[in-house]
Amino acid sequence: MKTLVTGAAGFIGAAVARLLLDGGDEVVGVDSLNDYYSPDLKRARLALLEGREGFAFRHLDLAEPSDLFDAGFDRVVHLAAQAGVRYSLDNPAVYLQANAVAFGNVLEGCRRAAVRHLVYASSSSVYGMNARMPFSTADRADHPVSLYAATKRANELMAHSYSHLFRLPTTGLRFFTVYGPWGRPDMAAMLFASAIAEGRPIRIFNHGRLKRDFTYVDDIARGVVMALDRPPQGDPAWTVETGDPARSTAPWRLYNIGNSDPVELGRFVELVEKAMGRPAIKEYLDMQPGDVLATYAEVSDLEREVGFRPSTPIEEGIERFAAWFKAYYGIA
């Protein structure tokens, strides 16, 4: 298979590209290497891929026109996006370009290239004001509470239009709080470990009572590749009135991909403290705009139809993360 991985220098993208290469795919990685966070970390991830047989890299912005899809791809994993809920509060235009315009270009490229399957990153953030736990793809997701979440929900609807009109098989994966080695600096584990290492206070929102469905990055990468191997077929008996909103008559599917075992933020901090071997200075704060109280994935359909379930306990995942963090940043 010749597979395009967008966001290949990103946290999840690099892990997915490595796994595909391990499986014998020819992988073309694309990334804009923007400065949302240090491009040095992105280049370090990319260095693990460059030089490997079957890997090629293109530096480009997917929101701009390009000849990328002229190369022809069997499959596409679209992970390039502008991440971060809080950043979207002050920089909305960035999200419209990176998450909406770029995704439209990817869809059109897949259509023209007759791609066999497009798997793309959605987010648990689409559940927005939903209060029922666990979050299920059978529930509506029409009330996002941040522009980031709104762009991810828009991606799901845009994908459906292409699946319906052009029979392009698409699968959206709603990620739940991914963590692990090579993580983004704005993610919880990285923020906490950096603060502990530098003796700075950790900002703990909602006084540590937020709950997140933390999922280890290698588990996520494995789930992405397993989903990629199973293009949706569409259900001819499905109807809008009675059907599951995560399915369609079109070859279109949505899944949650998470650990299905939410952990309170206070407990997560304790595990990072233990793995780092140092106590944290804690600053407890109220809820932030755009945040949700809890994320908790209902994943039975992913397990049943794709055969995937995460296997890394939070304690083990944090130990691996801390070992990488200390080695990468030279912390004794």
Tab-separated table of C-alpha atoms in Angstrom:
chain	number	residue	atom	x	y	z
A	1	MET	CA	0.000	0.000	0.000
A	2	LYS	CA	1.030	3.578	-0.653
A	3	THR	CA	-0.303	5.621	2.251
A	4	LEU	CA	-0.347	9.374	2.805
A	5	VAL	CA	-0.026	10.487	6.429
A	6	THR	CA	-0.705	14.179	6.988
A	7	GLY	CA	0.665	15.718	10.156
A	8	ALA	CA	3.485	13.172	9.987
A	9	ALA	CA	5.765	15.285	12.200
A	10	GLY	CA	3.015	15.519	14.818
A	11	PHE	CA	2.561	13.516	17.987
A	12	ILE	CA	0.081	10.938	16.664
A	13	GLY	CA	1.078	11.261	13.011
A	14	ALA	CA	4.674	10.213	13.620
A	15	ALA	CA	3.527	7.192	15.645
A	16	VAL	CA	1.110	6.129	12.904
A	17	ALA	CA	3.729	6.583	10.171
A	18	ARG	CA	6.206	4.414	12.102
A	19	LEU	CA	3.624	1.663	12.525
A	20	LEU	CA	2.704	1.709	8.832
A	21	LEU	CA	6.368	1.501	7.837
A	22	ASP	CA	6.831	-1.410	10.227
A	23	GLY	CA	3.976	-3.138	8.385
A	24	GLY	CA	5.590	-2.660	4.974
A	25	ASP	CA	3.623	0.310	3.627
A	26	GLU	CA	5.197	2.966	1.462
A	27	VAL	CA	4.501	6.167	3.411
A	28	VAL	CA	4.483	9.760	2.222
A	29	GLY	CA	4.449	12.125	5.180
A	30	VAL	CA	3.248	15.721	4.966
A	31	ASP	CA	3.573	18.469	7.556
A	32	SER	CA	3.670	22.270	7.572
A	33	LEU	CA	6.076	22.313	10.566
A	34	ASN	CA	4.291	25.404	11.867
A	35	ASP	CA	5.340	27.186	15.052
A	36	TYR	CA	2.270	26.503	17.236
A	37	TYR	CA	4.906	24.794	19.380
A	38	SER	CA	8.615	24.246	18.868
A	39	PRO	CA	9.365	22.970	15.347
A	40	ASP	CA	12.486	21.370	16.871
A	41	LEU	CA	10.303	18.717	18.510
A	42	LYS	CA	8.540	18.106	15.212
A	43	ARG	CA	11.851	17.749	13.397
A	44	ALA	CA	13.071	15.320	16.072
A	45	ARG	CA	10.012	13.135	15.500
A	46	LEU	CA	10.567	13.396	11.757
A	47	ALA	CA	14.192	12.321	12.176
A	48	LEU	CA	12.923	8.938	13.429
A	49	LEU	CA	11.191	8.442	10.073
A	50	GLU	CA	13.605	9.960	7.578
A	51	GLY	CA	16.098	7.497	6.190
A	52	ARG	CA	13.752	4.570	6.678
A	53	GLU	CA	13.053	2.532	3.577
A	54	GLY	CA	9.711	3.451	2.060
A	55	PHE	CA	9.380	6.900	3.666
A	56	ALA	CA	9.298	10.241	1.862
A	57	PHE	CA	8.481	13.667	3.280
A	58	ARG	CA	6.887	16.791	1.804
A	59	HIS	CA	6.870	20.113	3.621
A	60	LEU	CA	3.651	21.890	2.695
A	61	ASP	CA	0.518	23.583	4.016
A	62	LEU	CA	-2.599	21.598	3.117
A	63	ALA	CA	-4.716	24.759	3.146
A	64	GLU	CA	-2.826	25.864	0.034
A	65	PRO	CA	-3.314	24.331	-3.448
A	66	SER	CA	-0.707	21.710	-4.340
A	67	ASP	CA	0.006	18.744	-6.598
A	68	LEU	CA	0.242	16.366	-3.611
A	69	PHE	CA	-2.429	13.924	-4.767
A	70	ASP	CA	-0.944	13.639	-8.255
A	71	ALA	CA	1.424	11.070	-6.734
A	72	GLY	CA	-1.493	8.674	-6.236
A	73	PHE	CA	-2.298	7.069	-2.900
A	74	ASP	CA	-4.126	3.900	-1.957
A	75	ARG	CA	-5.064	5.217	1.488
A	76	VAL	CA	-4.893	8.461	3.458
A	77	VAL	CA	-4.577	9.102	7.188
A	78	HIS	CA	-5.375	12.763	7.812
A	79	LEU	CA	-4.003	13.873	11.176
A	80	ALA	CA	-2.821	17.374	10.293
A	81	ALA	CA	-4.846	19.995	12.166
A	82	GLN	CA	-4.589	22.987	14.435
A	83	ALA	CA	-5.015	21.476	17.878
A	84	GLY	CA	-5.861	23.030	21.226
A	85	VAL	CA	-9.155	24.202	22.681
A	86	ARG	CA	-7.866	27.287	24.509
A	87	TYR	CA	-5.762	28.499	21.569
A	88	SER	CA	-8.914	28.585	19.453
A	89	LEU	CA	-10.435	31.217	21.737
A	90	ASP	CA	-7.873	33.797	20.598
A	91	ASN	CA	-6.920	32.530	17.129
A	92	PRO	CA	-10.120	31.469	15.334
A	93	ALA	CA	-8.875	32.186	11.810
A	94	VAL	CA	-6.062	29.650	12.207
A	95	TYR	CA	-8.612	26.908	12.893
A	96	LEU	CA	-10.784	27.789	9.925
A	97	GLN	CA	-7.791	27.494	7.581
A	98	ALA	CA	-6.023	24.483	9.113
A	99	ASN	CA	-9.086	22.434	10.064
A	100	ALA	CA	-11.763	23.384	7.534
A	101	VAL	CA	-10.068	24.612	4.339
A	102	ALA	CA	-7.266	22.045	4.560
A	103	PHE	CA	-9.720	19.205	5.163
A	104	GLY	CA	-11.744	20.280	2.146
A	105	ASN	CA	-8.581	20.090	0.037
A	106	VAL	CA	-7.823	16.614	1.388
A	107	LEU	CA	-11.343	15.387	0.588
A	108	GLU	CA	-11.131	16.732	-2.949
A	109	GLY	CA	-7.667	15.212	-3.394
A	110	CYS	CA	-8.954	11.832	-2.218
A	111	ARG	CA	-11.872	12.034	-4.637
A	112	ARG	CA	-9.678	12.872	-7.598
A	113	ALA	CA	-7.143	10.174	-6.716
A	114	ALA	CA	-9.851	7.530	-6.114
A	115	VAL	CA	-8.411	6.790	-2.654
A	116	ARG	CA	-9.665	3.502	-1.196
A	117	HIS	CA	-10.089	4.797	2.348
A	118	LEU	CA	-9.655	8.086	4.200
A	119	VAL	CA	-9.245	7.902	7.980
A	120	TYR	CA	-9.203	11.275	9.712
A	121	ALA	CA	-8.865	12.666	13.223
A	122	SER	CA	-11.966	13.957	14.917
A	123	SER	CA	-12.145	14.673	18.648
A	124	SER	CA	-14.062	13.923	21.827
A	125	SER	CA	-14.553	17.700	21.969
A	126	VAL	CA	-17.422	17.377	19.482
A	127	TYR	CA	-19.643	16.107	22.311
A	128	GLY	CA	-19.620	19.623	23.766
A	129	MET	CA	-22.587	20.145	26.064
A	130	ASN	CA	-23.508	16.444	26.201
A	131	ALA	CA	-23.784	15.424	29.841
A	132	ARG	CA	-24.552	11.716	29.512
A	133	MET	CA	-21.581	9.450	30.164
A	134	PRO	CA	-19.936	7.598	28.596
A	135	PHE	CA	-19.911	9.587	25.349
A	136	SER	CA	-21.406	7.431	22.617
A	137	THR	CA	-21.354	7.901	18.854
A	138	ALA	CA	-25.051	6.999	19.021
A	139	ASP	CA	-25.653	10.368	20.725
A	140	ARG	CA	-26.021	13.680	18.905
A	141	ALA	CA	-23.012	15.983	18.814
A	142	ASP	CA	-24.536	19.263	17.709
A	143	HIS	CA	-23.575	21.660	20.510
A	144	PRO	CA	-19.767	22.171	20.573
A	145	VAL	CA	-18.417	24.633	23.138
A	146	SER	CA	-15.252	25.726	21.282
A	147	LEU	CA	-14.383	26.608	17.705
A	148	TYR	CA	-11.851	23.753	17.701
A	149	ALA	CA	-14.679	21.303	18.453
A	150	ALA	CA	-16.904	22.939	15.850
A	151	THR	CA	-14.271	22.484	13.131
A	152	LYS	CA	-13.891	18.812	14.039
A	153	ARG	CA	-17.646	18.273	13.850
A	154	ALA	CA	-17.631	20.106	10.524
A	155	ASN	CA	-14.994	17.650	9.269
A	156	GLU	CA	-17.327	14.747	10.039
A	157	LEU	CA	-20.164	16.359	8.066
A	158	MET	CA	-17.902	17.325	5.173
A	159	ALA	CA	-16.639	13.732	4.998
A	160	HIS	CA	-20.219	12.455	4.879
A	161	SER	CA	-21.011	14.640	1.879
A	162	TYR	CA	-18.065	13.158	-0.049
A	163	SER	CA	-18.924	9.620	1.039
A	164	HIS	CA	-22.509	10.164	-0.106
A	165	LEU	CA	-21.819	11.965	-3.382
A	166	PHE	CA	-18.681	10.165	-4.536
A	167	ARG	CA	-18.751	6.883	-2.554
A	168	LEU	CA	-15.442	7.814	-0.944
A	169	PRO	CA	-14.995	5.545	2.109
A	170	THR	CA	-14.247	7.731	5.151
A	171	THR	CA	-13.809	6.936	8.830
A	172	GLY	CA	-13.644	9.596	11.542
A	173	LEU	CA	-11.970	8.724	14.838
A	174	ARG	CA	-12.937	10.785	17.874
A	175	PHE	CA	-9.717	10.825	19.922
A	176	PHE	CA	-9.844	10.997	23.712
A	177	THR	CA	-6.907	12.764	25.481
A	178	VAL	CA	-3.837	11.071	24.010
A	179	TYR	CA	-0.579	11.062	26.009
A	180	GLY	CA	2.847	9.446	25.834
A	181	PRO	CA	6.417	9.960	24.572
A	182	TRP	CA	6.936	12.736	22.003
A	183	GLY	CA	3.754	14.516	23.139
A	184	ARG	CA	2.857	18.109	22.373
A	185	PRO	CA	4.076	20.695	24.922
A	186	ASP	CA	0.503	21.976	25.436
A	187	MET	CA	-0.802	18.568	26.531
A	188	ALA	CA	-1.381	17.667	30.193
A	189	ALA	CA	1.486	15.210	30.681
A	190	MET	CA	4.034	17.527	29.055
A	191	LEU	CA	2.780	20.594	30.927
A	192	PHE	CA	2.915	18.810	34.268
A	193	ALA	CA	6.316	17.171	33.703
A	194	SER	CA	7.866	20.453	32.528
A	195	ALA	CA	6.537	22.339	35.543
A	196	ILE	CA	7.775	19.673	37.935
A	197	ALA	CA	11.227	19.595	36.327
A	198	GLU	CA	11.528	23.411	36.436
A	199	GLY	CA	9.979	23.918	39.875
A	200	ARG	CA	7.044	25.917	38.515
A	201	PRO	CA	3.458	25.628	39.768
A	202	ILE	CA	1.094	23.290	37.922
A	203	ARG	CA	-2.215	24.909	36.989
A	204	ILE	CA	-4.914	22.382	37.853
A	205	PHE	CA	-8.314	23.414	36.550
A	206	ASN	CA	-11.617	22.689	38.284
A	207	HIS	CA	-9.516	21.962	41.381
A	208	GLY	CA	-8.378	18.619	39.982
A	209	ARG	CA	-11.893	17.251	39.520
A	210	LEU	CA	-11.835	17.176	35.721
A	211	LYS	CA	-11.858	13.634	34.339
A	212	ARG	CA	-10.195	12.615	31.108
A	213	ASP	CA	-10.086	9.341	29.194
A	214	PHE	CA	-6.282	9.312	28.879
A	215	THR	CA	-5.161	6.980	26.069
A	216	TYR	CA	-1.573	5.949	25.347
A	217	VAL	CA	-0.234	7.072	21.972
A	218	ASP	CA	0.933	3.627	20.788
A	219	ASP	CA	-2.539	2.250	21.455
A	220	ILE	CA	-4.036	5.086	19.435
A	221	ALA	CA	-1.642	4.489	16.526
A	222	ARG	CA	-2.534	0.793	16.486
A	223	GLY	CA	-6.246	1.653	16.464
A	224	VAL	CA	-5.791	4.073	13.568
A	225	VAL	CA	-4.010	1.448	11.460
A	226	MET	CA	-6.587	-1.236	12.308
A	227	ALA	CA	-9.403	1.126	11.290
A	228	LEU	CA	-7.537	1.982	8.084
A	229	ASP	CA	-7.625	-1.704	7.130
A	230	ARG	CA	-11.442	-1.764	7.387
A	231	PRO	CA	-13.121	0.689	4.984
A	232	PRO	CA	-16.825	1.199	5.766
A	233	GLN	CA	-19.352	-0.204	3.309
A	234	GLY	CA	-22.502	1.717	4.163
A	235	ASP	CA	-25.817	0.261	5.307
A	236	PRO	CA	-28.555	0.306	2.638
A	237	ALA	CA	-31.228	-0.176	5.323
A	238	TRP	CA	-30.130	2.877	7.341
A	239	THR	CA	-32.500	5.835	7.637
A	240	VAL	CA	-32.120	9.316	9.085
A	241	GLU	CA	-35.181	8.839	11.256
A	242	THR	CA	-34.176	5.573	12.954
A	243	GLY	CA	-30.497	5.044	12.167
A	244	ASP	CA	-27.369	5.373	14.302
A	245	PRO	CA	-25.913	8.896	13.677
A	246	ALA	CA	-22.436	7.350	13.390
A	247	ARG	CA	-23.487	5.356	10.309
A	248	SER	CA	-25.077	6.027	6.938
A	249	THR	CA	-26.148	4.490	3.660
A	250	ALA	CA	-22.878	6.009	2.438
A	251	PRO	CA	-19.483	4.363	3.129
A	252	TRP	CA	-18.984	6.631	6.156
A	253	ARG	CA	-18.351	5.752	9.795
A	254	LEU	CA	-17.554	7.420	13.112
A	255	TYR	CA	-15.902	5.762	16.116
A	256	ASN	CA	-14.744	6.818	19.544
A	257	ILE	CA	-11.161	5.774	20.198
A	258	GLY	CA	-10.231	6.013	23.861
A	259	ASN	CA	-9.306	4.028	26.929
A	260	SER	CA	-12.888	3.892	28.254
A	261	ASP	CA	-11.510	4.363	31.777
A	262	PRO	CA	-11.523	8.046	32.821
A	263	VAL	CA	-8.949	9.272	35.338
A	264	GLU	CA	-9.384	12.312	37.583
A	265	LEU	CA	-6.868	15.053	36.849
A	266	GLY	CA	-5.623	15.033	40.448
A	267	ARG	CA	-4.770	11.327	40.147
A	268	PHE	CA	-3.004	11.953	36.836
A	269	VAL	CA	-0.820	14.593	38.502
A	270	GLU	CA	0.070	12.141	41.284
A	271	LEU	CA	1.221	9.568	38.720
A	272	VAL	CA	3.364	12.138	36.901
A	273	GLU	CA	4.903	13.225	40.235
A	274	LYS	CA	5.784	9.632	41.069
A	275	ALA	CA	7.269	8.909	37.631
A	276	MET	CA	9.280	12.151	37.660
A	277	GLY	CA	10.508	11.446	41.191
A	278	ARG	CA	9.646	14.947	42.393
A	279	PRO	CA	6.623	16.638	44.012
A	280	ALA	CA	4.634	19.240	42.110
A	281	ILE	CA	3.743	22.759	43.210
A	282	LYS	CA	-0.015	22.833	42.640
A	283	GLU	CA	-2.132	25.863	41.791
A	284	TYR	CA	-5.830	24.979	41.836
A	285	LEU	CA	-8.055	27.009	39.504
A	286	ASP	CA	-11.685	27.163	38.368
A	287	MET	CA	-13.000	25.777	35.078
A	288	GLN	CA	-11.749	27.448	31.898
A	289	PRO	CA	-13.997	28.545	28.987
A	290	GLY	CA	-14.306	25.797	26.389
A	291	ASP	CA	-13.470	22.987	28.835
A	292	VAL	CA	-15.795	20.070	29.602
A	293	LEU	CA	-16.057	18.360	32.997
A	294	ALA	CA	-15.317	14.859	31.782
A	295	THR	CA	-14.563	12.767	28.734
A	296	TYR	CA	-15.347	9.069	28.745
A	297	ALA	CA	-15.459	6.965	25.582
A	298	GLU	CA	-17.983	4.249	24.841
A	299	VAL	CA	-15.963	2.055	22.469
A	300	SER	CA	-17.885	-1.196	22.122
A	301	ASP	CA	-18.555	-0.656	18.396
A	302	LEU	CA	-14.849	-0.080	17.686
A	303	GLU	CA	-13.966	-3.235	19.589
A	304	ARG	CA	-16.693	-5.260	17.875
A	305	GLU	CA	-16.204	-4.046	14.301
A	306	VAL	CA	-12.489	-3.229	14.178
A	307	GLY	CA	-11.202	-5.557	16.903
A	308	PHE	CA	-9.365	-2.786	18.742
A	309	ARG	CA	-9.143	-2.008	22.434
A	310	PRO	CA	-6.362	-0.076	24.223
A	311	SER	CA	-4.072	-2.228	26.365
A	312	THR	CA	-1.687	0.152	28.174
A	313	PRO	CA	-2.536	0.879	31.839
A	314	ILE	CA	-2.208	4.525	32.838
A	315	GLU	CA	0.540	3.719	35.356
A	316	GLU	CA	2.648	1.998	32.707
A	317	GLY	CA	2.018	4.693	30.117
A	318	ILE	CA	3.063	7.495	32.466
A	319	GLU	CA	6.250	5.626	33.406
A	320	ARG	CA	7.161	5.306	29.714
A	321	PHE	CA	6.344	8.939	29.100
A	322	ALA	CA	8.454	10.152	32.040
A	323	ALA	CA	11.420	7.994	30.985
A	324	TRP	CA	11.304	9.536	27.496
A	325	PHE	CA	10.814	13.064	28.880
A	326	LYS	CA	13.845	12.853	31.171
A	327	ALA	CA	16.024	11.374	28.437
A	328	TYR	CA	14.915	13.863	25.736
A	329	TYR	CA	15.354	16.926	27.952
A	330	GLY	CA	18.431	15.644	29.768
A	331	ILE	CA	16.894	15.566	33.260
A	332	ALA	CA	18.703	13.485	35.876
